[in-house]
Amino acid sequence: MSEYILSKEYFVQVIRDLIVLAENRKDYFTELDSAIGDGDHGMNLSIGFREVDKHIEEWKELSVKDLYKNVGTALLDKVGGSSGPLYGSFFMKFGLPIKKKGSEEGATFSEFIEMMETGVAIIKKRGKSTTGEKTMLDTFVPAVETLRAEYEGGTSAKEAMAKAVEAGKEGLESTRNIVATKGRAMRLGERAIGHLDPGAASAAEILEVFYNDMPD
Ligand SMILES: [Mg+2]
C-alpha cells in the first residue's frame, strides 16, 4: 500500500477553512464561554484568524512548517485569554515533524499523526494540564490517541481521522460532567456541570476541518 500523502494544498485549505470556522462559529463559542467563563472565546478566535486571513495569500507560498508557524505566531501575538497561547503553540509546533523541506511538500499520514501529537503535547505542557480538567485536551487527547491506534491497526487514513473526530466529540460531551480545575470555570465549582467547555468545543470543530478537507 502506498503511503497516503496530504498535499501542501490540503494544509493551506485547512487554514482557509479555519478562518471561515472562526467567523461562522464566533457567536456559538462566545455563548458557551459566557455560560462558564468570560465570554471571549468566540471573539478571541475571530480576532486571531482575521489576522491570519490578512496574510494567507502571502504565507501560502511558504513550506507547511513555516505557514503553520506563522499562523501560530499570529494567534500568540493577537489573541488574549488562554486559548490564544494554547492554539498558538499548537500551530507553531505543528509542522515540526515534517521531514521534507521544500515549499511544495506536504506530509505523509504518519507525519500528520506526529504533527497532531506534537501540537497536543505542547498544549499539555503549556497548559500544565491533562484530560478530565474540562479543557480542549478532553477533545484533543482521545482524538490523537484514536488516530494513531486506528491507523496502526490498519484503518485507512481518512477513516482513522473520522474515528479520531468521533472520539474528540465524545471527549467534548464528557466535559459537561466535569467540574473545572483549570481556567476561569474553576471558580464556578459545581455550577459548571451541564456546560460544555468552549475550548473543547472549538477543538472538536477544528479537528472536523482537518477531516473534511482530507481527500478520500
Ligand atoms: Mg474566555
Coordinates of C-alpha atoms and ligand atoms in Angstrom, one line a residue:
M1 CA 0.0 0.0 0.0
S2 CA 1.4 3.4 -1.0
E3 CA 1.5 5.9 1.8
Y4 CA -1.4 8.4 1.9
I5 CA 0.1 11.9 1.4
L6 CA -1.5 15.1 2.5
S7 CA -0.5 17.8 -0.1
K8 CA 0.6 21.3 0.6
E9 CA -2.7 22.4 -0.9
Y10 CA -4.5 20.4 1.8
F11 CA -2.7 22.2 4.6
V12 CA -3.4 25.6 3.0
Q13 CA -7.1 24.7 2.6
V14 CA -7.3 23.8 6.3
I15 CA -6.2 27.3 7.2
R16 CA -8.6 28.9 4.9
D17 CA -11.4 26.8 6.4
L18 CA -10.3 27.6 9.9
I19 CA -10.6 31.3 9.0
V20 CA -14.2 30.7 7.9
L21 CA -14.9 28.5 11.0
A22 CA -13.7 31.2 13.4
E23 CA -16.1 33.7 11.8
N24 CA -19.1 31.4 11.5
R25 CA -18.9 29.9 14.9
K26 CA -17.9 33.1 16.8
D27 CA -21.3 33.6 18.4
Y28 CA -21.6 29.9 19.4
F29 CA -18.2 29.8 21.1
T30 CA -19.0 33.1 22.8
E31 CA -22.3 31.7 24.1
L32 CA -20.5 28.6 25.5
D33 CA -17.9 30.7 27.2
S34 CA -20.4 33.1 28.6
A35 CA -22.0 30.3 30.5
I36 CA -18.9 29.3 32.4
G37 CA -16.1 31.7 31.5
D38 CA -15.7 35.3 30.5
G39 CA -17.4 35.0 27.1
D40 CA -14.4 35.9 25.0
H41 CA -13.6 32.6 23.3
G42 CA -15.5 33.3 20.1
M43 CA -14.1 36.8 19.8
N44 CA -10.6 35.6 20.5
L45 CA -10.6 33.0 17.8
S46 CA -12.2 35.5 15.4
I47 CA -9.5 38.2 16.1
G48 CA -6.7 35.6 15.6
F49 CA -8.0 34.1 12.4
R50 CA -8.8 37.6 10.9
E51 CA -5.1 38.3 11.4
V52 CA -4.3 35.1 9.6
D53 CA -6.7 36.0 6.8
K54 CA -4.7 39.2 6.1
H55 CA -1.6 37.2 5.4
I56 CA -2.7 33.8 3.9
E57 CA -2.1 34.8 0.3
E58 CA 1.5 35.6 1.2
W59 CA 2.0 32.7 3.6
K60 CA 0.6 30.0 1.3
E61 CA 3.9 30.2 -0.6
L62 CA 5.8 29.0 2.4
S63 CA 6.5 25.5 3.5
V64 CA 3.8 23.8 5.6
K65 CA 6.0 24.1 8.6
D66 CA 6.5 27.9 8.1
L67 CA 2.9 28.5 7.2
Y68 CA 1.7 26.9 10.4
K69 CA 4.4 28.6 12.4
N70 CA 3.2 31.9 11.2
V71 CA -0.4 31.1 12.0
G72 CA 0.7 30.1 15.5
T73 CA 2.7 33.3 15.9
A74 CA -0.3 35.4 14.8
L75 CA -2.6 33.6 17.4
L76 CA 0.0 34.1 20.1
D77 CA 0.5 37.7 19.3
K78 CA -3.1 38.8 18.7
V79 CA -5.2 36.6 21.0
G80 CA -5.8 37.0 24.6
G81 CA -7.3 34.6 27.1
S82 CA -5.9 31.1 27.4
S83 CA -7.0 29.9 24.0
G84 CA -4.6 32.2 22.1
P85 CA -1.4 30.9 23.6
L86 CA -2.6 27.3 23.6
Y87 CA -3.8 27.3 20.0
G88 CA -0.8 29.5 19.1
S89 CA 1.6 26.9 20.4
F90 CA -0.3 24.1 18.8
F91 CA 0.1 25.6 15.3
M92 CA 3.6 26.9 15.9
K93 CA 4.9 23.4 16.6
F94 CA 2.5 21.6 14.2
G95 CA 4.8 21.4 11.2
L96 CA 8.0 20.3 13.0
P97 CA 7.6 16.5 12.3
I98 CA 7.6 17.1 8.5
K99 CA 10.9 15.8 7.2
K100 CA 10.9 17.1 3.6
K101 CA 11.9 20.7 3.4
G102 CA 10.5 22.3 0.1
S103 CA 7.8 24.8 0.0
E104 CA 5.8 22.5 -2.3
E105 CA 6.0 19.5 0.0
G106 CA 3.1 18.1 2.0
A107 CA 3.3 15.3 4.7
T108 CA 2.8 11.6 4.8
F109 CA -0.1 10.4 7.0
S110 CA 2.4 9.1 9.6
E111 CA 3.9 12.6 9.8
F112 CA 0.4 14.0 10.1
I113 CA -0.2 11.8 13.1
E114 CA 3.1 13.0 14.7
M115 CA 2.1 16.6 13.9
M116 CA -1.2 16.2 15.8
E117 CA 0.6 14.6 18.7
T118 CA 3.3 17.3 18.8
G119 CA 0.6 20.0 18.8
V120 CA -1.3 18.3 21.6
A121 CA 1.8 17.7 23.6
I122 CA 2.7 21.4 23.6
I123 CA -0.9 22.3 24.8
K124 CA -0.5 19.8 27.7
K125 CA 2.9 21.3 28.6
R126 CA 1.9 25.0 28.3
G127 CA -1.4 24.5 30.0
K128 CA 0.1 22.2 32.6
S129 CA -3.0 20.2 32.1
T130 CA -4.3 16.8 31.1
T131 CA -7.7 15.2 30.4
G132 CA -10.5 15.4 32.9
E133 CA -10.0 19.1 33.7
K134 CA -12.7 20.5 31.4
T135 CA -10.3 21.9 28.7
M136 CA -9.6 21.5 25.0
L137 CA -7.5 18.5 26.0
D138 CA -10.6 16.5 26.7
T139 CA -11.2 16.7 22.9
F140 CA -7.7 16.6 21.6
V141 CA -6.2 13.7 23.7
P142 CA -8.7 11.0 22.9
A143 CA -8.8 12.2 19.3
V144 CA -5.0 11.8 18.7
E145 CA -4.8 8.6 20.6
T146 CA -7.6 7.2 18.5
L147 CA -6.0 8.5 15.3
R148 CA -2.7 6.6 16.0
A149 CA -4.4 3.4 17.3
E150 CA -6.8 3.2 14.3
Y151 CA -4.1 3.9 11.7
E152 CA -1.7 1.4 13.2
G153 CA -4.5 -1.1 13.4
G154 CA -5.0 -0.9 9.7
T155 CA -7.8 1.5 9.3
S156 CA -7.4 3.7 6.2
A157 CA -6.1 7.3 6.7
K158 CA -9.3 9.2 6.2
E159 CA -11.4 6.6 8.2
A160 CA -8.9 6.8 11.0
M161 CA -9.3 10.6 11.1
A162 CA -13.1 10.1 11.1
K163 CA -12.8 7.9 14.2
A164 CA -10.5 10.5 15.8
V165 CA -13.1 13.2 15.2
E166 CA -15.7 11.0 16.8
A167 CA -13.5 10.3 19.8
G168 CA -12.9 14.0 20.1
K169 CA -16.7 14.7 20.1
E170 CA -17.2 12.1 22.8
G171 CA -14.5 13.8 24.8
L172 CA -16.2 17.2 24.2
E173 CA -19.5 15.7 25.5
S174 CA -17.7 14.4 28.6
T175 CA -16.8 18.0 29.6
R176 CA -20.5 18.5 30.5
N177 CA -19.9 16.3 33.6
I178 CA -16.6 17.8 34.7
V179 CA -16.1 20.4 37.4
A180 CA -13.3 22.6 36.0
T181 CA -10.0 22.6 37.8
K182 CA -8.3 24.9 35.2
G183 CA -9.2 28.2 33.8
R184 CA -11.9 30.6 34.8
A185 CA -14.7 28.0 35.1
M186 CA -12.8 26.7 38.2
R187 CA -14.5 29.4 40.3
L188 CA -17.9 28.1 39.4
G189 CA -17.3 24.8 41.0
E190 CA -20.4 22.5 40.7
R191 CA -22.2 25.2 38.7
A192 CA -20.1 24.3 35.7
I193 CA -21.7 20.9 35.5
G194 CA -24.0 20.6 32.5
H195 CA -22.0 23.0 30.3
L196 CA -19.6 22.1 27.5
D197 CA -16.1 23.6 27.7
P198 CA -15.8 26.2 25.0
G199 CA -12.1 25.3 24.2
A200 CA -13.1 21.6 23.9
A201 CA -15.9 22.7 21.6
S202 CA -13.7 24.7 19.3
A203 CA -11.1 21.9 19.3
A204 CA -13.7 19.4 18.1
E205 CA -14.7 21.7 15.2
I206 CA -11.0 22.4 14.3
L207 CA -10.4 18.6 14.1
E208 CA -13.5 18.3 11.9
V209 CA -12.0 20.8 9.4
F210 CA -8.8 18.7 9.2
Y211 CA -11.0 15.7 8.5
N212 CA -13.4 17.3 6.0
D213 CA -10.6 18.6 3.8
M214 CA -8.8 15.3 3.5
P215 CA -9.1 13.6 0.1
D216 CA -10.7 10.2 0.1
Ligands
MG1 MG -12.7 33.0 27.9

